[in-house]
XYZ file of C-alpha atoms in Angstrom:
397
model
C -186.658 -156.643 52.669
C -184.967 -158.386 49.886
C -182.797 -161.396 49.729
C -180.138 -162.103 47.250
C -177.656 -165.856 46.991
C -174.355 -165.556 46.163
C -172.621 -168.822 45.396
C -168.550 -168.917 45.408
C -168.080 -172.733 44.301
C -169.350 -174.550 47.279
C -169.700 -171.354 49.584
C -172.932 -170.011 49.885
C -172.905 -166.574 50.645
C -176.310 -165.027 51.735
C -177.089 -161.399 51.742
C -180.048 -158.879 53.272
C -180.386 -156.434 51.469
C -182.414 -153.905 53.389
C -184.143 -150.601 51.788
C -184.665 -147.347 53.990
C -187.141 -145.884 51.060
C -187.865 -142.780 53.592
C -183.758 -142.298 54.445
C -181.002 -142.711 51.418
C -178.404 -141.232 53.500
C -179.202 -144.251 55.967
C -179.732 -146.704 53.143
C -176.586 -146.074 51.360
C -174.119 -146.264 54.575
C -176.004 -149.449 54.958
C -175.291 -150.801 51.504
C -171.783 -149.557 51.804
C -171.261 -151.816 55.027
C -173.030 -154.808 53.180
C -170.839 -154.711 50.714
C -167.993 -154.589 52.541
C -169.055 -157.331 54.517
C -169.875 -159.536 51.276
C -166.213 -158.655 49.695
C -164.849 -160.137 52.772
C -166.989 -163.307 52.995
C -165.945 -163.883 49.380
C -162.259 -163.489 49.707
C -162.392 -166.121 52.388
C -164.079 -168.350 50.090
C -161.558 -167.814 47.978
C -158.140 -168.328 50.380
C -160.242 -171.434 51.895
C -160.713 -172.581 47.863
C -156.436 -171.551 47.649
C -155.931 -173.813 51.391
C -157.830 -176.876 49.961
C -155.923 -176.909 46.742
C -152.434 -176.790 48.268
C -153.487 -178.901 51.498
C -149.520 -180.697 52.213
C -148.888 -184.240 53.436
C -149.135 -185.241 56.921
C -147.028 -187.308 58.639
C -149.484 -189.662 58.803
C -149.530 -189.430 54.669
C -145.944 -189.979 54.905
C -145.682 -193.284 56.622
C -148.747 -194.594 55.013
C -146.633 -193.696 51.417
C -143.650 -194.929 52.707
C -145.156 -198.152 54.455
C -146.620 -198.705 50.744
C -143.526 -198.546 48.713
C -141.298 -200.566 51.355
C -143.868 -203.117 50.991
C -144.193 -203.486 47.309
C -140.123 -203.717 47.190
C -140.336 -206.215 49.838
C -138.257 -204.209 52.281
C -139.803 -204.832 56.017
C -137.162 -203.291 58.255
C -137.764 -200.084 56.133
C -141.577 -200.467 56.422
C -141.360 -201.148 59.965
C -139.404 -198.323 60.395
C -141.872 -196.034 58.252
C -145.116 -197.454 60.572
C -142.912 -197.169 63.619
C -142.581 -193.428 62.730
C -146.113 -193.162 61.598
C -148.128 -194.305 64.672
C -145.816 -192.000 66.881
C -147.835 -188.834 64.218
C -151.329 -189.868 64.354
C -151.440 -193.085 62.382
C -153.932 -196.102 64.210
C -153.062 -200.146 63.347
C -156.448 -200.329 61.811
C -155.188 -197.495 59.140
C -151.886 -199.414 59.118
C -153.622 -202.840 58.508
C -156.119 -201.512 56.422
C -153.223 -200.232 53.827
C -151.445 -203.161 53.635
C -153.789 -205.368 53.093
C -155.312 -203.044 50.261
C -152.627 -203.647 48.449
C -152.614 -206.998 48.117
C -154.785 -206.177 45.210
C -152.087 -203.904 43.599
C -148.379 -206.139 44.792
C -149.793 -209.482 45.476
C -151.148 -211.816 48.401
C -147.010 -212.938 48.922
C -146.335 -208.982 49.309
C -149.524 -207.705 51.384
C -148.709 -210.827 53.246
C -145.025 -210.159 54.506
C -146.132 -206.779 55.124
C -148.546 -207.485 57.354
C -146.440 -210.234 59.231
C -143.489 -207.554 59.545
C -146.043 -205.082 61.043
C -147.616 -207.357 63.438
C -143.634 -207.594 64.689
C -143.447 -204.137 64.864
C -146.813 -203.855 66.798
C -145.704 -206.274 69.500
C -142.312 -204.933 69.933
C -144.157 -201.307 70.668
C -146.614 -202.815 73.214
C -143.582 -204.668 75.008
C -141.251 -201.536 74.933
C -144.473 -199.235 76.713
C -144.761 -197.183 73.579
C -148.229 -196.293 73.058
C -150.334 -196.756 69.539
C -153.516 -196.299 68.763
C -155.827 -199.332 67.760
C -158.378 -197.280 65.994
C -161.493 -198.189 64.816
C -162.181 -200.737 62.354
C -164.468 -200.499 59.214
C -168.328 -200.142 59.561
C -169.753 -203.675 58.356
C -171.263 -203.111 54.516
C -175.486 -202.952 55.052
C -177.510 -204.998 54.299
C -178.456 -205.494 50.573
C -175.003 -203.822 49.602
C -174.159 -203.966 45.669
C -170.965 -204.551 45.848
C -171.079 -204.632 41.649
C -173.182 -201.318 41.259
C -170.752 -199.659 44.347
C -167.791 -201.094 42.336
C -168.904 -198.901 39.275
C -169.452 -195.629 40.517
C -166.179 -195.910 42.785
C -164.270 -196.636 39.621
C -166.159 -194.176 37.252
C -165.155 -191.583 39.721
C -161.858 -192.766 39.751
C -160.748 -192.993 36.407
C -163.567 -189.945 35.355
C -165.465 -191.440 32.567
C -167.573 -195.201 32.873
C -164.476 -197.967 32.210
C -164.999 -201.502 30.943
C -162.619 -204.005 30.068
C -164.140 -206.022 27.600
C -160.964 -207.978 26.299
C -160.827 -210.058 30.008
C -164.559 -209.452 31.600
C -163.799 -211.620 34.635
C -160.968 -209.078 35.155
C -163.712 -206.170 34.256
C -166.030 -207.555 37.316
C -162.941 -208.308 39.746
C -162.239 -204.731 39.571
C -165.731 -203.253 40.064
C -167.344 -205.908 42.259
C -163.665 -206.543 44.685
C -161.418 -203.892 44.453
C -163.639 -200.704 43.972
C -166.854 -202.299 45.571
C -165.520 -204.382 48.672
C -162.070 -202.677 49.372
C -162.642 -199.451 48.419
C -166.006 -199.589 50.990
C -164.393 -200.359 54.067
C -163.721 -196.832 55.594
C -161.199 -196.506 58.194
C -158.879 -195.177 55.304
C -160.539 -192.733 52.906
C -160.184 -192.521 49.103
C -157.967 -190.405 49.157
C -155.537 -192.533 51.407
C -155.873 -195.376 49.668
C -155.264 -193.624 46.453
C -151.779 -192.086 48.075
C -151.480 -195.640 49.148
C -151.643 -197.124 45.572
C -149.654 -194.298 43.734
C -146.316 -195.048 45.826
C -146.849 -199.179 45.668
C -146.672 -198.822 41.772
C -144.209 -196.582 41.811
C -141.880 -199.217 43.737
C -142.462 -201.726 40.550
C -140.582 -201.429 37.502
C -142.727 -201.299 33.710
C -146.317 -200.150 35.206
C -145.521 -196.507 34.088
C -149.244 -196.685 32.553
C -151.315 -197.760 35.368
C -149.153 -194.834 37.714
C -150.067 -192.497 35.174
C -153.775 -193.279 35.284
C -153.293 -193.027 39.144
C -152.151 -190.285 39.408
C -154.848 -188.898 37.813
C -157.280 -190.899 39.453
C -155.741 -189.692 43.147
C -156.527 -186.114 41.873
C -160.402 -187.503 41.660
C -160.615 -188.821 44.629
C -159.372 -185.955 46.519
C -155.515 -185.963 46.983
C -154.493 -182.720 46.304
C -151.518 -181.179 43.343
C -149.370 -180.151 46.359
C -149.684 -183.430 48.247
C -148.969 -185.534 44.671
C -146.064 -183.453 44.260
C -144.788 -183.779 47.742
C -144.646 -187.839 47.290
C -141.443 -188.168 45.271
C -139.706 -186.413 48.202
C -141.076 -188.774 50.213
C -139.833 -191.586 48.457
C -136.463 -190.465 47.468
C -135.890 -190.555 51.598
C -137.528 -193.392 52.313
C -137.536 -195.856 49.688
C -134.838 -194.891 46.713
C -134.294 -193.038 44.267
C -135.690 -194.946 41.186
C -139.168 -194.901 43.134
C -139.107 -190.763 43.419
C -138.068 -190.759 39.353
C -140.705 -193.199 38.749
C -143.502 -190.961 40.343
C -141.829 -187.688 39.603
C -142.200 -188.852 35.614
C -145.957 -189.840 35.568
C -146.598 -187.096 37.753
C -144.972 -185.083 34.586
C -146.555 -186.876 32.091
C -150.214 -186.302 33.569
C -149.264 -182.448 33.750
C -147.624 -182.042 30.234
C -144.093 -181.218 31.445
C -140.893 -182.160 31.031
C -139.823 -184.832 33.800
C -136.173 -183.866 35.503
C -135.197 -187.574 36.547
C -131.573 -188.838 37.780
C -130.669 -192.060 36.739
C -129.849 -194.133 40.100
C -127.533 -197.586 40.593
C -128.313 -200.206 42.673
C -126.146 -199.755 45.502
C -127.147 -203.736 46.250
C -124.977 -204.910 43.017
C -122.024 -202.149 43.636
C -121.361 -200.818 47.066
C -121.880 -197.336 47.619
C -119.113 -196.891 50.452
C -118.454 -194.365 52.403
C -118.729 -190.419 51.865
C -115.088 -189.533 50.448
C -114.171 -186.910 52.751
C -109.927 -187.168 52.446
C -110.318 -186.013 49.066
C -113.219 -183.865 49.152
C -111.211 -181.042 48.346
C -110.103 -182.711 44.877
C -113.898 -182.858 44.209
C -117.373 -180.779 42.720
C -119.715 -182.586 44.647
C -120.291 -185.539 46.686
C -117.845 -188.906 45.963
C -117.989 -192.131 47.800
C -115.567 -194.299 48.344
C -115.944 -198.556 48.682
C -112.343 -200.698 48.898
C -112.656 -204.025 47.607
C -109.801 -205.323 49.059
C -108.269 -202.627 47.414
C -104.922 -203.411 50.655
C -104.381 -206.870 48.900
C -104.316 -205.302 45.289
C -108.343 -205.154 44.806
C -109.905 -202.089 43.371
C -111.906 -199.336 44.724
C -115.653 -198.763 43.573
C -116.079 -194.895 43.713
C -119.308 -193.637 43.285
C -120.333 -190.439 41.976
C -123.483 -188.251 42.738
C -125.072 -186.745 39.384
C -122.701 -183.673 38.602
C -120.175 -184.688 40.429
C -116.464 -184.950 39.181
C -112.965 -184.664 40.508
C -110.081 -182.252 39.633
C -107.929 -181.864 36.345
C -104.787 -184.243 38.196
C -101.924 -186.026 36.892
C -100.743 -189.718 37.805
C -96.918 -189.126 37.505
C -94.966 -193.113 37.185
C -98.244 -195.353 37.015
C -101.050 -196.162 34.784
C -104.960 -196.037 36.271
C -107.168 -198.451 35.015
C -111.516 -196.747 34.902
C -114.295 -199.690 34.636
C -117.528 -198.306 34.260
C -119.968 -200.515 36.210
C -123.054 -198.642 36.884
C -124.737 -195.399 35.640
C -123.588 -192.862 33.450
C -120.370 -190.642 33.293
C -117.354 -188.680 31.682
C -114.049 -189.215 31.149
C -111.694 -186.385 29.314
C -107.576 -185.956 29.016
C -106.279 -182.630 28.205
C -106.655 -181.711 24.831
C -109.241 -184.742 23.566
C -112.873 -184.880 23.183
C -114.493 -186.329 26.249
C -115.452 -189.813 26.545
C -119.027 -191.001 27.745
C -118.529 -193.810 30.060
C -121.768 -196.716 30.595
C -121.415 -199.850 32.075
C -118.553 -201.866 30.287
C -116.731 -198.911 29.236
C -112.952 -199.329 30.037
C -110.520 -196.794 30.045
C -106.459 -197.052 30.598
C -105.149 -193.557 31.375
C -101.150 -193.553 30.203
C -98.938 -191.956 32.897
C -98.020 -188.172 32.428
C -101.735 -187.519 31.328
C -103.795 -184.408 32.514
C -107.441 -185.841 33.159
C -110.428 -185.735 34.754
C -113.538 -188.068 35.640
C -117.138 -187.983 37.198
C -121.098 -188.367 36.686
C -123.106 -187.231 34.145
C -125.448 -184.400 34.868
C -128.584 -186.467 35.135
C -127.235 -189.833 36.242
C -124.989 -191.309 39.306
C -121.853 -192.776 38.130
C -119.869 -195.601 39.529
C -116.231 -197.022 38.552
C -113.889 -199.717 39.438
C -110.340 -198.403 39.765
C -106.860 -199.797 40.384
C -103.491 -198.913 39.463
C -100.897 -200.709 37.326
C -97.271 -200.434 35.965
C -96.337 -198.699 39.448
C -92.874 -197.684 39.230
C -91.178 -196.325 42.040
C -91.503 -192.690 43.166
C -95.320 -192.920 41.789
C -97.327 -190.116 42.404
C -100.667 -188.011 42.003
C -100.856 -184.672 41.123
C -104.129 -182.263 41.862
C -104.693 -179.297 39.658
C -107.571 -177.279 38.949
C -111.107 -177.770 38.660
C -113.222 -178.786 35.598
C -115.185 -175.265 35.573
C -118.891 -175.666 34.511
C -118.066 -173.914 31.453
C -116.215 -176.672 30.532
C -118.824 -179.363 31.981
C -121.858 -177.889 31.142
C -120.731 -178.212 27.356
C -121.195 -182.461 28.070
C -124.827 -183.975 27.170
């Protein structure tokens, strides 16, 4: 009897080989069914290797990405929301808490702080409302003798993949060994790989940190989130935090890859409303329009807002002038027969009666305009024609 070890990354594989020396008939139908066996073990080890590496998020990863981004933009209805969601999928408080105040270290005490207020408001509303969530278990106190310093290291080595020191600011240097990666990263009722799923979305909710998301992203791949789950998080954030948070991630995640990022320039629909979906002229339009009336029935104008690509119909104002101000994003203006114009914020653009035209977003970027009409005379009047075709629009950078 002979015995042979197979190893398939971390799948052992052992085989008995057994010899019939009297019977080779018997020994080869025996060998034949051993290897059979063995190329089965090893293409499990190899669809288990596949599972791991495209493991999705959870709804539990969800809320906890959500709760982290709503937090760092200071938005506690939507984090409350996110949690609300979250414990009714499998997330505890003491995962909840545990997030929130990890990122003090990342968003500040003031952040971390509101956060945790807003969910201790959501927790109490649930318990008088007879929803059930689950307390679950707090971290395992740190043993005796524990090295929070020499902890600190490794947990950061392993993290960033090669030793890191910070020699300009050493007090910094030790803060992030000895606190964050040796006291916070011990406690473990969230594991690395939450908290690094935590961390990624935070900074991705704060403008001008596009290297430390970069390194994090990296650093969630080494502790153990996986490529599927990293690029499932922008999704995530584009429904429940915004738009500029998805780009944000969706670009480092890029940049860490070596590919091109495909990011939409947003608007802050605080500054400029967005309105409501424009569905009496939908017809007139490629794409979704939204209309916002600024007291448009006492002579105001109407903020129109444009989703990337979108753009009305060739038309006509017959009798009355339109007046286009640019106030957010990026977009295109063009009358029949002239180059098109690009429109950014501050662009203005008078469109003489009697002109063919046509307006809307730029491919990449949401577009919003102030309009209003002027030198109405009477019998004014809009005419529709036809669409601007993409082989016309596609032409525009």
């Amino acid at each position: 009897m002979q015995k042979f070890h197979i190893s398939v990354k971390k799948v052992k594989v052992s085989v008995i080989f057994i010899c019939f020396v009297n019977n080779k008939k018997r020994n080869f139908a025996v060998m034949k069914k051993i290897f059979i066996l063995l190329a089965a073990m090893l293409l499990s080890a190899v669809n288990e290797t596949k599972a791991q590496g495209n493991m999705t998020l959870t709804k539990r990863h969800e809320a906890l990405a959500a709760m982290a981004a709503n937090a760092a933009q200071g938005d506690t209805e939507s984090l409350k929301r996110a949690a609300d969601e979250g414990f009714d999928n499998g997330l505890t408080i003491s995962e909840a808490k545990e997030a929130l105040s990890h990122l003090y270290a990342y968003t500040g005490f003031p952040r971390s702080l509101n956060a945790l207020g807003a969910l201790q408001q959501l927790t109490d509303q649930r318990e008088k409302s007879g929803k059930a969530t689950e307390a679950g278990r707090e971290a395992d106190p740190m043993p005796a003798g524990y090295d929070a310093l020499k902890q600190g290291t490794e947990v950061q080595t392993k993290l960033t993949g090669m030793p890191f020191n910070y020699e300009f600011a050493p007090q910094t240097d030790y803060y992030l060994k000895a606190h964050l990666f040796g006291d916070i990263f011990a406690r473990n009722n969230l594991s690395f790989a939450d908290r690094e799923i935590v961390t990624v979305c935070a900074i991705s909710a704060l403008e001008g940190c596009a290297p430390q998301l970069q390194a994090h992203v990296r650093g969630a791949m080494n502790m153990g989130v996986s490529e599927a789950q990293l690029r499932a998080l922008p999704d995530v954030l584009r429904t429940k935090a915004g738009e500029a948070e998805a780009n944000r991630l969706t670009a480092a995640i890029a940049a860490v890859f070596g590919e091109k990022a495909e990011t939409v320039q947003t608007v802050d629909f605080n500054v400029w409303p967005k309105g409501e979906l424009n569905t009496a002229y939908a017809k007139y339009f490629i794409g979704n329009s939204y209309l916002a009336p600024m007291d448009a029935e006492n002579g105001g104008p109407v903020n129109v807002t444009f989703e990337p690509r979108c753009r009305n119909n060739w038309h006509v104002h017959h009798k009355s002038v339109q007046v286009l101000i640019c106030v957010a994003g990026r977009g295109w203006y063009q009358e029949w027969g002239k180059e098109p114009v690009e429109m950014t914020p501050g662009t203005v653009i008078a469109i003489p009666a009697e002109a063919k035209h046509w307006h809307g977003a730029a491919r990449d970027s949401w577009f919003q305009h102030l309009t209003y009409m002027t030198k109405v005379e009477e019998g004014a009047s809009n005419e529709w024609l036809e669409p601007v075709g993409d082989d016309v629009y596609d032409k525009l950078k």
